[in-house]
Coordinates of C-alpha atoms in Angstrom, one line a residue:
M1 CA 0.0 0.0 0.0
A2 CA 1.1 3.6 -0.5
G3 CA 2.2 5.7 2.4
E4 CA -0.8 8.0 2.3
L5 CA -2.6 8.6 5.6
N6 CA -6.4 8.5 5.5
E7 CA -9.2 6.9 7.4
G8 CA -9.1 3.7 5.3
S9 CA -5.3 3.2 5.3
V10 CA -4.6 3.0 9.0
P11 CA -4.8 -0.2 11.2
P12 CA -7.9 -0.6 13.4
Y13 CA -5.7 -0.1 16.4
Y14 CA -5.2 3.6 15.4
R15 CA -9.0 4.1 15.3
E16 CA -9.3 2.4 18.7
V17 CA -6.6 4.8 20.2
Y18 CA -8.4 7.8 18.7
D19 CA -11.8 6.7 20.2
A20 CA -10.2 6.2 23.6
I21 CA -8.5 9.6 23.9
R22 CA -10.6 12.0 21.7
S23 CA -12.5 14.8 23.3
K24 CA -16.1 14.1 24.3
I25 CA -17.2 17.5 23.0
D26 CA -16.0 17.2 19.4
E27 CA -13.9 15.0 17.0
R28 CA -10.5 16.3 18.0
V29 CA -7.8 15.3 20.5
Q30 CA -6.4 17.8 23.0
V31 CA -2.7 18.6 22.7
E32 CA -2.3 17.9 26.5
V33 CA -3.8 14.4 26.1
F34 CA -1.5 13.7 23.1
Q35 CA 1.6 14.8 25.1
R36 CA 0.7 12.5 27.9
L37 CA 0.2 9.7 25.3
L38 CA 3.7 10.5 23.9
S39 CA 5.3 10.4 27.3
R40 CA 4.0 6.8 27.8
T41 CA 6.3 5.6 25.0
D42 CA 9.8 4.4 25.7
L43 CA 11.3 6.9 23.3
P44 CA 14.0 9.4 24.3
S45 CA 12.7 12.9 25.0
A46 CA 14.6 14.3 22.0
V47 CA 12.8 11.8 19.7
Q48 CA 9.5 12.7 21.3
G49 CA 10.2 16.4 20.6
Q50 CA 10.9 15.6 16.9
I51 CA 7.6 13.7 16.6
A52 CA 5.7 16.6 18.3
E53 CA 7.3 19.0 15.8
H54 CA 5.9 17.0 12.8
V55 CA 2.3 16.9 14.2
D56 CA -0.1 19.7 13.1
Y57 CA -2.5 21.1 15.7
T58 CA -4.9 24.1 15.8
D59 CA -6.2 25.9 18.9
G60 CA -4.7 23.3 21.2
F61 CA -6.3 20.3 19.3
L62 CA -5.1 17.6 16.9
S63 CA -7.4 16.4 14.1
K64 CA -8.0 12.7 13.7
L65 CA -5.5 12.5 10.8
S66 CA -2.9 14.4 12.8
L67 CA -3.2 11.8 15.5
Y68 CA -2.9 8.9 13.0
K69 CA 0.3 10.6 11.6
A70 CA 1.7 10.9 15.1
L71 CA 0.9 7.2 16.0
A72 CA 2.6 6.1 12.8
L73 CA 5.7 8.2 13.6
I74 CA 5.8 6.8 17.2
A75 CA 5.7 3.2 15.8
L76 CA 8.4 3.8 13.2
A77 CA 10.6 5.6 15.8
Q78 CA 10.2 2.6 18.2
Q79 CA 11.6 0.5 15.3
G80 CA 14.7 2.6 15.5
K81 CA 13.9 4.9 12.5
Q82 CA 14.3 8.7 12.4
P83 CA 10.8 10.1 12.6
S84 CA 9.9 12.4 9.6
P85 CA 7.0 13.0 7.2
K86 CA 9.1 11.5 4.4
L87 CA 9.3 8.2 6.3
L88 CA 5.5 8.0 6.1
E89 CA 5.5 8.7 2.3
N90 CA 8.0 6.0 1.7
C91 CA 6.2 3.4 3.8
I92 CA 4.8 0.8 1.4
Q93 CA 3.6 -1.7 4.0
E94 CA 0.8 -1.3 6.6
F95 CA 1.6 1.3 9.2
P96 CA 3.1 -0.4 12.3
K97 CA 1.4 -0.6 15.6
P98 CA 2.9 1.7 18.3
Q99 CA 3.6 0.3 21.8
L100 CA 1.6 2.5 24.2
G101 CA 1.2 0.2 27.2
E102 CA -2.0 -1.2 28.5
F103 CA -4.9 -0.1 26.2
K104 CA -7.4 0.1 29.1
D105 CA -5.2 2.8 30.6
L106 CA -5.4 5.1 27.5
Q107 CA -8.9 6.3 28.5
N108 CA -7.5 7.6 31.7
L109 CA -5.4 10.1 29.7
R110 CA -8.6 11.7 28.6
M111 CA -10.2 11.5 32.0
Q112 CA -7.4 13.5 33.6
P113 CA -8.5 17.1 34.0
T114 CA -7.2 19.0 31.1
Q115 CA -9.8 21.7 30.7
E116 CA -12.8 23.0 32.6
S117 CA -15.9 20.9 32.4
P118 CA -18.5 22.2 29.9
L119 CA -20.9 22.1 32.9
T120 CA -19.0 24.9 34.6
V121 CA -19.9 28.5 33.9
S122 CA -16.7 30.5 34.2
Q123 CA -18.1 34.0 34.8
T124 CA -17.8 36.8 37.3
L125 CA -20.3 39.5 38.0
G126 CA -18.0 42.0 36.5
K127 CA -17.8 40.0 33.3
L128 CA -21.6 39.6 33.1
L129 CA -22.2 43.3 33.6
A130 CA -19.5 44.2 31.1
R131 CA -21.2 42.2 28.3
D132 CA -23.6 45.0 27.5
T133 CA -25.6 47.9 29.0
V134 CA -28.8 48.6 27.1
Q135 CA -30.7 52.0 27.6
V136 CA -34.4 52.0 27.1
E137 CA -36.0 55.5 26.6
L138 CA -39.6 56.5 26.1
I139 CA -40.6 58.1 22.8
P140 CA -44.4 58.7 23.1
E141 CA -46.3 59.2 19.9
K142 CA -49.3 61.4 20.1
K143 CA -52.3 61.3 17.8
G144 CA -54.3 64.5 18.4
L145 CA -54.8 65.1 22.1
F146 CA -54.5 61.4 23.2
L147 CA -51.6 59.1 23.7
K148 CA -52.1 56.3 21.3
H149 CA -49.0 54.1 21.8
V150 CA -45.5 54.3 23.2
E151 CA -42.3 53.6 21.4
Y152 CA -39.0 52.8 23.0
Q153 CA -35.5 53.7 21.8
I154 CA -33.2 50.8 22.6
T155 CA -29.5 51.6 22.6
S156 CA -26.9 48.7 23.0
Q157 CA -23.4 49.7 24.1
H158 CA -22.1 46.4 22.9
F159 CA -23.5 46.7 19.4
K160 CA -23.2 50.5 19.4
I161 CA -26.6 51.0 17.7
S162 CA -30.0 52.4 18.5
V163 CA -33.3 50.8 17.3
Y164 CA -36.9 51.6 18.0
R165 CA -39.3 49.0 19.5
R166 CA -42.9 48.8 20.6
Y167 CA -44.2 46.7 23.5
S168 CA -45.5 44.2 21.0
D169 CA -42.0 43.7 19.7
F170 CA -40.8 42.9 23.2
D171 CA -43.8 40.5 23.5
V172 CA -42.9 38.5 20.4
F173 CA -39.2 38.6 21.4
H174 CA -40.0 37.2 24.8
E175 CA -42.2 34.4 23.3
L176 CA -39.4 33.4 20.9
L177 CA -36.8 33.4 23.7
L178 CA -38.9 31.0 25.6
Q179 CA -39.2 28.7 22.6
R180 CA -35.5 29.0 21.8
F181 CA -34.2 28.7 25.4
A182 CA -36.9 26.8 27.2
Y183 CA -34.2 25.4 29.6
R184 CA -32.7 28.8 30.5
M185 CA -33.7 31.7 32.7
V186 CA -35.9 34.0 30.6
P187 CA -37.1 37.0 32.6
A188 CA -40.8 37.8 32.6
L189 CA -42.2 40.9 30.8
P190 CA -44.2 43.6 32.7
P191 CA -47.9 43.7 31.9
K192 CA -48.9 45.7 28.8
R193 CA -51.7 47.6 30.6
M194 CA -52.8 48.3 34.2
L195 CA -55.0 45.5 35.4
K196 CA -58.6 46.5 35.3
G197 CA -60.6 46.1 38.4
V198 CA -57.5 46.3 40.6
L199 CA -57.6 49.2 43.1
T200 CA -54.5 51.3 42.5
S201 CA -53.4 54.9 43.1
M202 CA -50.9 54.7 40.2
S203 CA -51.4 57.1 37.4
E204 CA -51.1 56.1 33.7
R205 CA -47.8 58.1 33.5
D206 CA -46.4 56.3 36.6
F207 CA -47.5 52.9 35.1
I208 CA -45.7 53.7 31.7
E209 CA -42.5 54.8 33.5
G210 CA -42.7 51.6 35.7
R211 CA -43.1 49.5 32.6
R212 CA -40.1 51.2 30.9
R213 CA -37.9 50.4 33.9
A214 CA -39.1 46.8 33.9
L215 CA -38.4 46.4 30.1
A216 CA -34.9 47.9 30.7
R217 CA -34.2 45.3 33.4
F218 CA -35.5 42.5 31.1
I219 CA -33.4 43.4 28.1
N220 CA -30.3 44.0 30.2
L221 CA -30.6 40.6 31.9
V222 CA -31.1 39.0 28.5
A223 CA -28.2 40.9 26.9
R224 CA -25.8 39.9 29.7
H225 CA -26.8 36.2 29.8
P226 CA -23.7 34.2 28.5
F227 CA -25.9 31.9 26.4
F228 CA -28.1 34.6 25.0
S229 CA -25.9 37.6 24.3
E230 CA -24.4 36.4 21.0
D231 CA -27.5 34.5 19.8
E232 CA -28.9 35.5 16.4
L233 CA -32.4 36.2 18.0
V234 CA -31.0 38.6 20.5
K235 CA -28.8 40.3 17.9
T236 CA -31.8 40.8 15.7
F237 CA -33.8 42.4 18.4
L238 CA -31.0 44.8 19.4
T239 CA -29.7 45.7 15.9
F240 CA -32.3 45.2 13.2
N241 CA -33.6 48.6 11.9
G242 CA -36.3 47.4 9.5
S243 CA -40.0 47.8 10.0
D244 CA -40.7 44.1 10.1
V245 CA -38.6 43.1 13.1
Q246 CA -41.2 40.6 14.3
V247 CA -41.1 38.7 11.0
K248 CA -37.3 38.8 11.1
M249 CA -37.1 37.4 14.6
R250 CA -39.6 34.6 13.8
D251 CA -37.6 33.6 10.7
A252 CA -34.4 33.5 12.7
C253 CA -36.0 31.3 15.3
K254 CA -37.4 28.9 12.7
K255 CA -34.0 28.4 11.1
M256 CA -32.2 27.7 14.4
G257 CA -34.8 25.7 16.3
D258 CA -34.5 25.4 20.0
E259 CA -31.3 25.2 22.0
F260 CA -31.5 21.4 22.2
M261 CA -31.1 21.2 18.4
T262 CA -28.1 23.6 18.2
N263 CA -26.1 23.1 21.5
R264 CA -23.3 20.5 20.9
M265 CA -23.7 19.4 24.5
A266 CA -27.4 18.4 24.1
T267 CA -26.8 14.7 23.5
L268 CA -23.8 14.5 25.8
A269 CA -25.2 16.2 28.9
K270 CA -25.7 13.0 30.9
E271 CA -22.0 12.3 30.8
Y272 CA -21.2 15.5 32.6
L273 CA -23.9 15.6 35.2
P274 CA -22.9 14.7 38.8
A275 CA -24.4 11.6 40.2
D276 CA -26.2 13.6 42.9
I277 CA -27.6 16.2 40.5
Q278 CA -31.2 15.8 41.8
A279 CA -30.0 16.4 45.5
Q280 CA -27.9 19.3 44.4
F281 CA -30.8 20.8 42.5
S282 CA -33.2 20.4 45.4
S283 CA -30.8 22.0 48.0
S284 CA -29.9 24.9 45.6
R285 CA -33.6 25.5 44.8
E286 CA -34.4 25.8 48.5
L287 CA -31.5 28.1 49.2
I288 CA -32.4 30.4 46.2
K289 CA -36.0 30.4 47.3
N290 CA -34.9 31.8 50.8
I291 CA -32.6 34.3 49.1
H292 CA -35.5 35.4 46.9
N293 CA -37.8 35.9 49.9
S294 CA -35.2 38.0 51.8
F295 CA -34.4 40.2 48.8
H296 CA -38.2 40.7 48.3
K297 CA -38.4 42.1 51.8
L298 CA -35.3 44.3 51.3
R299 CA -36.8 45.7 48.1
D300 CA -40.1 46.5 49.9
R301 CA -38.2 48.3 52.7
A302 CA -36.1 50.2 50.2
E303 CA -39.2 51.3 48.3
K304 CA -40.7 52.6 51.6
M305 CA -37.6 54.6 52.4
A306 CA -37.5 56.1 48.9
E307 CA -41.2 57.0 49.2
R308 CA -40.6 58.5 52.6
S309 CA -37.8 60.7 51.2
K310 CA -40.2 62.0 48.5
E311 CA -42.9 62.5 51.1
N312 CA -40.4 64.4 53.3
A313 CA -39.5 66.6 50.3
T314 CA -43.2 67.4 49.9
D315 CA -43.6 68.2 53.6
L316 CA -40.6 70.5 53.6
L317 CA -42.0 72.3 50.6
M318 CA -45.4 72.7 52.2
F319 CA -43.8 73.7 55.5
G320 CA -41.9 76.5 53.7
R321 CA -45.1 77.7 51.9
E322 CA -47.0 77.9 55.1
L323 CA -44.2 80.0 56.6
S324 CA -44.4 82.2 53.5
T325 CA -48.1 82.5 53.8
L326 CA -47.8 83.4 57.4
G327 CA -45.1 86.1 56.6
S328 CA -47.1 87.5 53.7
D329 CA -50.2 88.2 55.9
G330 CA -50.5 92.0 55.7
S331 CA -53.3 92.2 58.3
P332 CA -52.7 95.1 60.8
I333 CA -51.4 94.1 64.2
P334 CA -53.9 95.0 67.0
S335 CA -52.7 97.8 69.3
L336 CA -53.1 95.6 72.3
A337 CA -50.3 93.3 71.1
S338 CA -47.4 94.1 73.3
S339 CA -44.9 92.5 70.9
Q340 CA -46.1 94.5 67.9
S341 CA -42.6 95.6 66.7
T342 CA -41.1 92.2 67.2
W343 CA -43.8 90.4 65.2
G344 CA -43.4 92.8 62.3
I345 CA -39.7 91.8 62.0
L346 CA -40.5 88.1 62.5
R347 CA -43.2 88.2 59.9
Q348 CA -40.8 89.8 57.4
S349 CA -38.2 87.1 58.1
L350 CA -40.6 84.2 57.7
K351 CA -41.6 85.4 54.3
G352 CA -38.1 84.9 53.0
L353 CA -37.6 81.4 54.4
S354 CA -39.7 79.6 51.7
V355 CA -36.7 79.8 49.3
E356 CA -34.5 77.7 51.7
F357 CA -37.3 75.2 52.4
A358 CA -37.9 74.9 48.7
L359 CA -34.2 74.1 48.3
L360 CA -34.4 71.5 51.1
A361 CA -37.5 70.0 49.4
D362 CA -35.5 69.7 46.1
K363 CA -32.6 68.0 47.9
G364 CA -35.1 65.6 49.6
A365 CA -36.7 64.8 46.2
Q366 CA -33.2 64.1 44.7
Q367 CA -32.5 61.8 47.6
G368 CA -35.8 59.9 46.9
R369 CA -34.8 59.5 43.2
R370 CA -31.3 58.3 44.1
E371 CA -32.8 55.7 46.4
E372 CA -35.2 54.6 43.7
D373 CA -32.7 54.6 40.8
D374 CA -29.6 53.3 42.6
V375 CA -31.0 51.0 45.3
V376 CA -34.6 49.9 44.4
E377 CA -33.8 49.3 40.7
K378 CA -30.8 47.1 41.5
L379 CA -32.9 45.1 43.9
N380 CA -35.6 44.8 41.3
L381 CA -33.1 43.6 38.7
F382 CA -31.9 40.8 40.9
L383 CA -35.4 39.9 41.9
D384 CA -36.4 39.6 38.3
L385 CA -33.5 37.2 37.8
L386 CA -34.5 35.2 40.9
Q387 CA -38.1 35.0 39.7
S388 CA -37.0 33.8 36.3
Y389 CA -35.0 31.0 38.1
R390 CA -38.2 29.9 39.9
D391 CA -40.1 30.0 36.7
L392 CA -37.4 27.8 35.0
C393 CA -37.7 25.2 37.8
E394 CA -41.4 25.0 37.3
R395 CA -41.0 24.6 33.5
H396 CA -38.5 21.8 34.1
E397 CA -40.9 19.9 36.5
K398 CA -44.2 20.7 34.7
G399 CA -42.8 20.5 31.2
V400 CA -39.9 18.1 30.5
L401 CA -40.5 15.7 33.4
H402 CA -44.3 15.7 32.9
E403 CA -44.0 15.0 29.1
H404 CA -41.5 12.2 29.8
Q405 CA -43.8 10.5 32.3
K406 CA -46.8 10.8 29.8
A407 CA -44.7 9.3 27.0
L408 CA -43.7 6.4 29.3
Q409 CA -47.3 5.7 30.2
K410 CA -48.3 5.7 26.5
Y411 CA -45.4 3.4 25.7
G412 CA -46.6 1.0 28.5
M413 CA -50.1 1.0 27.1
M414 CA -48.7 0.2 23.6
K415 CA -46.7 -2.7 24.9
R416 CA -49.7 -4.1 26.6
Q417 CA -51.7 -3.8 23.3
M418 CA -48.8 -5.6 21.5
M419 CA -48.8 -8.5 24.0
S420 CA -52.6 -8.8 23.6
A421 CA -52.2 -8.8 19.8
T422 CA -49.7 -11.7 20.0
V423 CA -52.0 -13.7 22.3
Q424 CA -55.1 -13.1 20.3
P425 CA -54.5 -13.4 16.6
K426 CA -55.2 -10.2 14.7
E427 CA -54.6 -9.0 11.2
Q428 CA -51.0 -8.8 10.2
V429 CA -51.4 -5.2 9.1
S430 CA -52.6 -3.9 12.5
V431 CA -49.8 -5.8 14.3
E432 CA -47.2 -4.2 12.0
Q433 CA -48.7 -0.8 12.5
L434 CA -48.6 -1.3 16.3
E435 CA -44.9 -2.4 16.0
S436 CA -44.2 0.8 14.0
R437 CA -45.9 3.0 16.6
I438 CA -43.9 1.3 19.4
V439 CA -40.7 2.0 17.6
Q440 CA -41.7 5.6 17.1
Q441 CA -42.6 5.9 20.8
E442 CA -39.3 4.4 21.8
N443 CA -37.5 7.1 19.7
A444 CA -39.7 9.8 21.2
I445 CA -38.9 8.6 24.8
Q446 CA -35.2 8.5 24.0
T447 CA -35.3 12.1 22.8
M448 CA -37.3 13.1 25.9
E449 CA -34.7 11.4 28.1
L450 CA -31.9 13.3 26.3
R451 CA -34.0 16.5 26.7
N452 CA -34.5 15.8 30.4
Y453 CA -30.7 15.4 30.9
F454 CA -30.0 18.6 28.9
S455 CA -32.7 20.4 30.9
L456 CA -30.9 19.4 34.2
F457 CA -27.5 20.3 32.6
C458 CA -28.9 23.8 31.8
L459 CA -30.5 24.1 35.3
H460 CA -27.1 23.4 36.8
Q461 CA -25.5 26.2 34.8
E462 CA -28.3 28.6 35.5
T463 CA -28.0 27.9 39.2
Q464 CA -24.3 28.8 38.9
L465 CA -25.4 32.1 37.3
I466 CA -27.6 33.0 40.2
F467 CA -24.6 32.6 42.6
T468 CA -22.5 34.6 40.2
Y469 CA -25.0 37.4 40.5
L470 CA -25.1 37.3 44.3
P471 CA -22.2 39.7 44.8
I472 CA -24.6 42.4 43.5
T473 CA -25.5 42.6 47.2
S474 CA -22.4 44.6 47.8
H475 CA -23.2 46.9 44.9
I476 CA -26.7 47.5 46.4
L477 CA -25.4 48.2 49.9
G478 CA -22.7 50.5 48.4
A479 CA -25.3 52.4 46.5
F480 CA -27.6 52.6 49.5
V481 CA -24.8 53.9 51.8
N482 CA -23.6 56.4 49.2
S483 CA -27.1 57.7 48.6
Q484 CA -27.6 58.3 52.3
V485 CA -24.2 60.0 52.7
Q486 CA -24.7 62.2 49.7
G487 CA -28.3 63.1 50.7
H488 CA -27.4 63.9 54.3
Q489 CA -24.4 66.0 53.2
E490 CA -26.4 68.0 50.7
M491 CA -29.3 68.6 53.1
G492 CA -27.0 69.3 56.0
A493 CA -25.3 72.0 53.9
V494 CA -28.7 73.7 53.3
W495 CA -29.6 73.5 57.0
N496 CA -26.3 75.0 57.9
D497 CA -26.9 77.9 55.5
L498 CA -30.3 78.4 56.9
Q499 CA -29.3 78.5 60.5
P500 CA -27.7 82.0 60.6
K501 CA -30.7 83.5 58.8
L502 CA -32.9 82.5 61.8
G503 CA -30.8 84.4 64.3
C504 CA -33.0 87.5 63.9
L505 CA -36.0 85.5 65.0
F506 CA -34.6 85.3 68.5
G507 CA -32.7 88.6 68.5
V508 CA -29.3 86.9 69.0
N509 CA -26.4 85.8 66.8
G510 CA -26.5 82.1 66.2
M511 CA -29.6 80.1 66.6
Q512 CA -30.4 79.3 70.2
S513 CA -34.1 79.3 71.0
P514 CA -35.1 80.1 74.6
P515 CA -36.7 77.2 76.5
L516 CA -40.4 77.0 76.1
T517 CA -40.9 74.7 79.1
P518 CA -39.0 74.5 82.4
K519 CA -36.3 71.9 82.5

């Protein structure tokens, strides 16, 4: 035979070695695994180095043919020949078998940790947040005197582009995300309209602003998700400038199918799942449920604090206005008032204090907005993510597991029908049809089992993402402390400016009111 290396020209042993050490993820062999294989030979290190130089590899991997070439060079070198590509070209007999020790030990070369498990999500909070920041701004469109619909300007820092979307575009995008990534955390959308029949003091303007904030949280969580961010569906939503974005997204989704059809790990997921995956899932779910409940309470308290800051601002403004009203009263002072001259001075001073109290009110309102934007919104972002995890757990249990159980029940029923058909003679056609249906059902069950393992695989990864996001707690606490420090400093400065202006009220320098009640 000619010395040309190809799939058909190598001994079966070469293919067995390849199957034993190739990567589980694809058809290639990791360089680290090959180097360990090379070190198992009895060749001098200098000869091993020569063989390694003649082997081609890309991105840390050898192709199948590169491994075959290496195995042939190893075998020829073990016969005392100088390893070189020309040696292979001149080889007219079957390529020799290399001596690699016990074959059963070859698989251990692959099992040694050479790279991170595909199950592991290597992310930090910083990396996730740096993936993208998407701004969502309101652009209301008015028809006559009434607001007909709202449009949003979506600006992605990652793609460096702005597009315009309506709520219906978000709705279709969300629906397609759930179809494409059924086994991942897909955040919920806010409602399109205020719920009718629900008692609420919220105005339509407040509702629209709240919905804008919720849509911004949704799209940022999606754009920062490591398995979503570079997907064609997400790219289309964030970058497509045509008028038919919904059609474009549906077409993209049809071409790709769901993640099970496109993820190379889909059929291999079972191999990477830990033996106690169900126990891990249950304990993680319970812990995340408790975290969710605690963050819910933190958010509620933060909302109340922000609301109190805004109420305090309103009270300060009204307090100042009442002082101004009191000072503006031009009614003549009765002659019997013994402090006539003093009240005239006081009244004049009170009139001017409304400016300072208006400034205090403005600072209080700013404090409320800071607490809302920097603290409450961050808490809401994490709560949206935690809720999407709970939704995902429910989809896993009510969707994949439930469908699998239904399929098994149907399969059992078919088998019983088949047994009945063999006991009681029936037409050959009906028996063959039943056999065909059983085979189809077996295939369906096999696919469902693969989907179930892939669903658990994804759940394991999404659980890791939740814990990756947990350090956001320090971001939230930092924002909370900073907002309080800044607010108290700004309001303290205004109070300090106000203090000297009140000296005239008591006829002394510096504000020190006389005691109104005995000590």
